[in-house]
Structures are given as structure tokens and as C-alpha cells.
Amino acid sequence: MAETYRKELVQRIIKNLLDIQLLRMVQAQPVWGYKIKKKVEANFQIKLRHGALYPMLNSLEQKGFLTSQMQTTGGRARKVYTITKSGEEYLQSYYAILKDQIEDVDLK
Amino acid sequence: MAETYRKELVQRIIKNLLDIQLLRMVQAQPVWGYKIKKKVEANFQIKLRHGALYPMLNSLEQKGFLTSQMQTTGGRARKVYTITKSGEEYLQSYYAILKDQIEDVDLK
DNA sequence: TACAATATGTCCACTATGAGACATATCGCA
DNA sequence: TGCGATATGTCTCATAGTGGACATATTGTA
């Protein structure tokens, strides 16, 4: 059945389009790296190395897709990320492509 | 504007999910490698190396997602591919994930 | 007080990927 | 008859990416 391939495909998409998944999560609500890691691992049943995650978040900030503010809650220092206008535009482009894929626009 | 990022994103998706794009094209109509190459390059304005394309098509056949028949039209030998039931199921899983992405199902 | 969890960061060695070359054959046209 | 287009295939080297370690600090719990 079709669901057999789902987990394998999700893992590929998360891996290859990790930056986009991070933008989606931050857009849903401002959040910090460690929480993203836990959420990805719970939602998609994949291991997300922090050695890959943190450099990617910093890179997204450098590109202007995310901004960050340090927050300290109970002595716990967190770098909370918020999506920027550019980041939202990037996501909109992504969603537009997905719609084209589903509707076979690009095959005509 | 959002369209600035489109080309860059399309290239990434085609590159990382090439097998799926090949399945989509064969599903639209049975077709051979060289024609796929020309079509991808025209539709997406990207270079598709035949050194990447042909091994991928053979691999999709080995996995049972495609079948092929040799056809000779005017002395021109073509390996025409047709999608299998498994191939269509794989695509269905892919489309289901894209819908989840668009609808933010996996962020809740 | 020692350890697991929270929290963020860098770095290096290995491996996997990819660009481009090497290879071959036919057809149509100039 | 030589060249560009059609058609499919393999292989190698350099680069890119990944896994896992190294690093540091705080909090809560056993």
C-alpha cells in the first residue's frame, strides 16, 4: 500500500529541505533550536543532529530569513528565532511549487 | 518578491527529488530517457546530465517503479518506460506529504 | 554530588554525490 | 562524408555533505 513509502519519503524531504522545515516551524511560532530538534524527532521519527541544526539556523539568520533574540527563562539561555518577511516569501515560493507538483502544472 | 526564489527552489527540488520527477513524467505518458532530458531542460531551465539520468531510470526499473520496452522507430532505438502500480503508489505517498506540508498538518 | 536533560556551538575524517569525460551507434542534412 | 542531433551507457576525480566527537554552561533530580 501507498503508506509503506511514506516514512522513507518524509525522511528524504526533511533531510534535503531541512532549511525549509525550520522556516515552517519558526513561522508556526517563534521557537529555539533545541525545541525544534525535539519536535522534529517526535513528529517525523528521525534523528536531527544538533551539529547540523545550529549551523543551519545561523545560516538562515545570515540570509535574512530568520532573526533571533536571546531569552533567559529560569537561568536557561535560549536563542529564540522569529521568521522575517523574506523568510515568509521564501516559504510562499516553496508552497507555490508544491501546488504545481500536485496539480501537474509543470508536466503540460 | 516571492518569485525571486522560485527558480532556485525548483532546481533544488528537481535535483534532490529527481527520481520522483522522472516517475511523474513517465506517469503523464510513457516516454524514453532522452526525451525526459529535453523536457526537463525546457520546462525547468536546468541542465539534466544524461550521466545522472540513465542510471536513475535503471535504478527505478530495478526497484519495480518503472518497466521498459525497447522500441525502434526509423532505426532509432529507444527504451520506453511505463510506470508500474508500485511507482504510482510511491507518487501517491509523495503527493500526500506535499498536501501535509501545504496544510501544515505536521506542525500541529 | 554526580548524572541526565536543556541549550548552543565548532570541527574533522570519512563517505556519498555529482560534474564531466569516455564510449558507442544511428540518422538526417549540408 | 563530416557534423550535429538523437539515444543510451559507464567511470573517475574532486567536491560537498554527514556522523560523531569535542567543548561549555546551567538546572533539576536521585
mmCIF file of N, CA and C in Angstrom, chain B residues 29-83:
data_model
loop_
_atom_site.group_PDB
_atom_site.id
_atom_site.type_symbol
_atom_site.label_atom_id
_atom_site.label_comp_id
_atom_site.label_asym_id
_atom_site.label_seq_id
_atom_site.Cartn_x
_atom_site.Cartn_y
_atom_site.Cartn_z
ATOM 1 N N GLN B 29 2.868 10.224 -19.420
ATOM 2 C CA GLN B 29 2.814 9.394 -20.634
ATOM 3 C C GLN B 29 4.116 8.613 -20.768
ATOM 4 N N PRO B 30 4.039 7.356 -21.254
ATOM 5 C CA PRO B 30 5.251 6.557 -21.444
ATOM 6 C C PRO B 30 6.249 7.321 -22.307
ATOM 7 N N VAL B 31 7.508 7.301 -21.891
ATOM 8 C CA VAL B 31 8.494 8.161 -22.525
ATOM 9 C C VAL B 31 9.890 7.579 -22.321
ATOM 10 N N TRP B 32 10.860 7.997 -23.127
ATOM 11 C CA TRP B 32 12.226 7.489 -23.019
ATOM 12 C C TRP B 32 13.158 8.563 -22.470
ATOM 13 N N GLY B 33 14.360 8.115 -22.031
ATOM 14 C CA GLY B 33 15.296 8.980 -21.322
ATOM 15 C C GLY B 33 15.632 10.292 -21.999
ATOM 16 N N TYR B 34 16.028 10.192 -23.244
ATOM 17 C CA TYR B 34 16.473 11.396 -23.953
ATOM 18 C C TYR B 34 15.374 12.462 -24.013
ATOM 19 N N LYS B 35 14.136 12.017 -24.215
ATOM 20 C CA LYS B 35 13.014 12.962 -24.287
ATOM 21 C C LYS B 35 12.760 13.615 -22.926
ATOM 22 N N ILE B 36 12.901 12.836 -21.865
ATOM 23 C CA ILE B 36 12.774 13.373 -20.500
ATOM 24 C C ILE B 36 13.805 14.473 -20.271
ATOM 25 N N LYS B 37 15.040 14.180 -20.679
ATOM 26 C CA LYS B 37 16.126 15.159 -20.533
ATOM 27 C C LYS B 37 15.754 16.481 -21.207
ATOM 28 N N LYS B 38 15.290 16.407 -22.457
ATOM 29 C CA LYS B 38 14.929 17.610 -23.211
ATOM 30 C C LYS B 38 13.765 18.346 -22.547
ATOM 31 N N LYS B 39 12.816 17.570 -22.047
ATOM 32 C CA LYS B 39 11.618 18.151 -21.442
ATOM 33 C C LYS B 39 11.948 18.865 -20.127
ATOM 34 N N VAL B 40 12.756 18.206 -19.281
ATOM 35 C CA VAL B 40 13.164 18.806 -18.006
ATOM 36 C C VAL B 40 13.922 20.104 -18.256
ATOM 37 N N GLU B 41 14.839 20.072 -19.219
ATOM 38 C CA GLU B 41 15.659 21.251 -19.508
ATOM 39 C C GLU B 41 14.812 22.407 -20.039
ATOM 40 N N ALA B 42 13.771 22.063 -20.806
ATOM 41 C CA ALA B 42 12.892 23.097 -21.353
ATOM 42 C C ALA B 42 11.935 23.629 -20.280
ATOM 43 N N ASN B 43 11.324 22.728 -19.511
ATOM 44 C CA ASN B 43 10.314 23.121 -18.523
ATOM 45 C C ASN B 43 10.893 23.846 -17.316
ATOM 46 N N PHE B 44 12.087 23.414 -16.871
ATOM 47 C CA PHE B 44 12.622 23.953 -15.627
ATOM 48 C C PHE B 44 13.872 24.810 -15.814
ATOM 49 N N GLN B 45 14.322 24.944 -17.063
ATOM 50 C CA GLN B 45 15.539 25.725 -17.347
ATOM 51 C C GLN B 45 16.731 25.259 -16.512
ATOM 52 N N ILE B 46 16.886 23.941 -16.414
ATOM 53 C CA ILE B 46 18.059 23.416 -15.719
ATOM 54 C C ILE B 46 18.727 22.372 -16.607
ATOM 55 N N LYS B 47 20.021 22.143 -16.359
ATOM 56 C CA LYS B 47 20.743 21.102 -17.094
ATOM 57 C C LYS B 47 20.538 19.769 -16.391
ATOM 58 N N LEU B 48 20.100 18.776 -17.148
ATOM 59 C CA LEU B 48 19.962 17.426 -16.597
ATOM 60 C C LEU B 48 20.988 16.554 -17.299
ATOM 61 N N ARG B 49 22.053 16.192 -16.582
ATOM 62 C CA ARG B 49 23.117 15.368 -17.168
ATOM 63 C C ARG B 49 22.589 13.974 -17.473
ATOM 64 N N HIS B 50 22.913 13.474 -18.669
ATOM 65 C CA HIS B 50 22.467 12.114 -19.002
ATOM 66 C C HIS B 50 23.208 11.088 -18.154
ATOM 67 N N GLY B 51 24.385 11.468 -17.665
ATOM 68 C CA GLY B 51 25.154 10.615 -16.759
ATOM 69 C C GLY B 51 24.488 10.438 -15.405
ATOM 70 N N ALA B 52 23.523 11.271 -15.111
ATOM 71 C CA ALA B 52 22.737 11.135 -13.882
ATOM 72 C C ALA B 52 21.381 10.507 -14.203
ATOM 73 N N LEU B 53 20.854 10.862 -15.373
ATOM 74 C CA LEU B 53 19.504 10.429 -15.762
ATOM 75 C C LEU B 53 19.398 8.921 -15.996
ATOM 76 N N TYR B 54 20.248 8.371 -16.858
ATOM 77 C CA TYR B 54 20.116 6.964 -17.239
ATOM 78 C C TYR B 54 20.313 5.993 -16.071
ATOM 79 N N PRO B 55 21.339 6.193 -15.239
ATOM 80 C CA PRO B 55 21.443 5.307 -14.066
ATOM 81 C C PRO B 55 20.217 5.386 -13.160
ATOM 82 N N MET B 56 19.626 6.577 -13.040
ATOM 83 C CA MET B 56 18.440 6.749 -12.198
ATOM 84 C C MET B 56 17.236 5.993 -12.766
ATOM 85 N N LEU B 57 17.069 6.056 -14.077
ATOM 86 C CA LEU B 57 15.975 5.323 -14.727
ATOM 87 C C LEU B 57 16.156 3.815 -14.530
ATOM 88 N N ASN B 58 17.386 3.336 -14.700
ATOM 89 C CA ASN B 58 17.656 1.909 -14.498
ATOM 90 C C ASN B 58 17.382 1.500 -13.053
ATOM 91 N N SER B 59 17.750 2.376 -12.135
ATOM 92 C CA SER B 59 17.525 2.107 -10.717
ATOM 93 C C SER B 59 16.024 2.050 -10.396
ATOM 94 N N LEU B 60 15.241 2.941 -11.020
ATOM 95 C CA LEU B 60 13.787 2.943 -10.799
ATOM 96 C C LEU B 60 13.154 1.665 -11.363
ATOM 97 N N GLU B 61 13.748 1.142 -12.429
ATOM 98 C CA GLU B 61 13.255 -0.107 -13.009
ATOM 99 C C GLU B 61 13.582 -1.282 -12.084
ATOM 100 N N GLN B 62 14.801 -1.272 -11.531
ATOM 101 C CA GLN B 62 15.226 -2.323 -10.605
ATOM 102 C C GLN B 62 14.349 -2.355 -9.360
ATOM 103 N N LYS B 63 13.926 -1.158 -8.906
ATOM 104 C CA LYS B 63 13.078 -1.057 -7.721
ATOM 105 C C LYS B 63 11.633 -1.444 -8.024
ATOM 106 N N GLY B 64 11.322 -1.612 -9.303
ATOM 107 C CA GLY B 64 9.969 -2.014 -9.688
ATOM 108 C C GLY B 64 9.000 -0.864 -9.835
ATOM 109 N N PHE B 65 9.512 0.354 -9.947
ATOM 110 C CA PHE B 65 8.643 1.523 -10.101
ATOM 111 C C PHE B 65 8.382 1.835 -11.582
ATOM 112 N N LEU B 66 9.270 1.327 -12.438
ATOM 113 C CA LEU B 66 9.118 1.515 -13.880
ATOM 114 C C LEU B 66 9.374 0.178 -14.589
ATOM 115 N N THR B 67 8.770 0.028 -15.771
ATOM 116 C CA THR B 67 9.144 -1.072 -16.669
ATOM 117 C C THR B 67 9.524 -0.436 -17.997
ATOM 118 N N SER B 68 10.302 -1.185 -18.803
ATOM 119 C CA SER B 68 10.730 -0.616 -20.082
ATOM 120 C C SER B 68 10.567 -1.611 -21.217
ATOM 121 N N GLN B 69 10.339 -1.097 -22.391
ATOM 122 C CA GLN B 69 10.340 -1.902 -23.611
ATOM 123 C C GLN B 69 11.165 -1.162 -24.666
ATOM 124 N N MET B 70 12.013 -1.916 -25.352
ATOM 125 C CA MET B 70 12.791 -1.319 -26.431
ATOM 126 C C MET B 70 11.874 -1.091 -27.620
ATOM 127 N N GLN B 71 11.971 0.087 -28.206
ATOM 128 C CA GLN B 71 11.186 0.399 -29.405
ATOM 129 C C GLN B 71 12.134 0.983 -30.442
ATOM 130 N N THR B 72 11.998 0.522 -31.675
ATOM 131 C CA THR B 72 12.839 1.076 -32.726
ATOM 132 C C THR B 72 11.949 1.800 -33.736
ATOM 133 N N THR B 73 12.132 3.106 -33.823
ATOM 134 C CA THR B 73 11.347 3.924 -34.745
ATOM 135 C C THR B 73 12.314 4.544 -35.744
ATOM 136 N N GLY B 74 12.280 4.054 -36.968
ATOM 137 C CA GLY B 74 13.177 4.558 -38.013
ATOM 138 C C GLY B 74 14.635 4.334 -37.651
ATOM 139 N N GLY B 75 14.964 3.115 -37.217
ATOM 140 C CA GLY B 75 16.350 2.780 -36.886
ATOM 141 C C GLY B 75 16.829 3.365 -35.575
ATOM 142 N N ARG B 76 15.949 4.162 -34.912
ATOM 143 C CA ARG B 76 16.287 4.825 -33.656
ATOM 144 C C ARG B 76 15.808 3.970 -32.478
ATOM 145 N N ALA B 77 16.749 3.406 -31.742
ATOM 146 C CA ALA B 77 16.398 2.508 -30.637
ATOM 147 C C ALA B 77 16.114 3.313 -29.379
ATOM 148 N N ARG B 78 14.916 3.148 -28.835
ATOM 149 C CA ARG B 78 14.531 3.873 -27.628
ATOM 150 C C ARG B 78 14.072 2.902 -26.554
ATOM 151 N N LYS B 79 14.409 3.227 -25.320
ATOM 152 C CA LYS B 79 13.965 2.434 -24.171
ATOM 153 C C LYS B 79 12.779 3.184 -23.563
ATOM 154 N N VAL B 80 11.582 2.752 -23.920
ATOM 155 C CA VAL B 80 10.384 3.479 -23.490
ATOM 156 C C VAL B 80 9.914 2.954 -22.128
ATOM 157 N N TYR B 81 9.772 3.848 -21.185
ATOM 158 C CA TYR B 81 9.399 3.482 -19.819
ATOM 159 C C TYR B 81 7.908 3.686 -19.564
ATOM 160 N N THR B 82 7.349 2.776 -18.768
ATOM 161 C CA THR B 82 5.963 2.852 -18.324
ATOM 162 C C THR B 82 5.975 2.727 -16.807
ATOM 163 N N ILE B 83 5.091 3.455 -16.142
ATOM 164 C CA ILE B 83 5.045 3.401 -14.673
ATOM 165 C C ILE B 83 4.304 2.143 -14.234
#
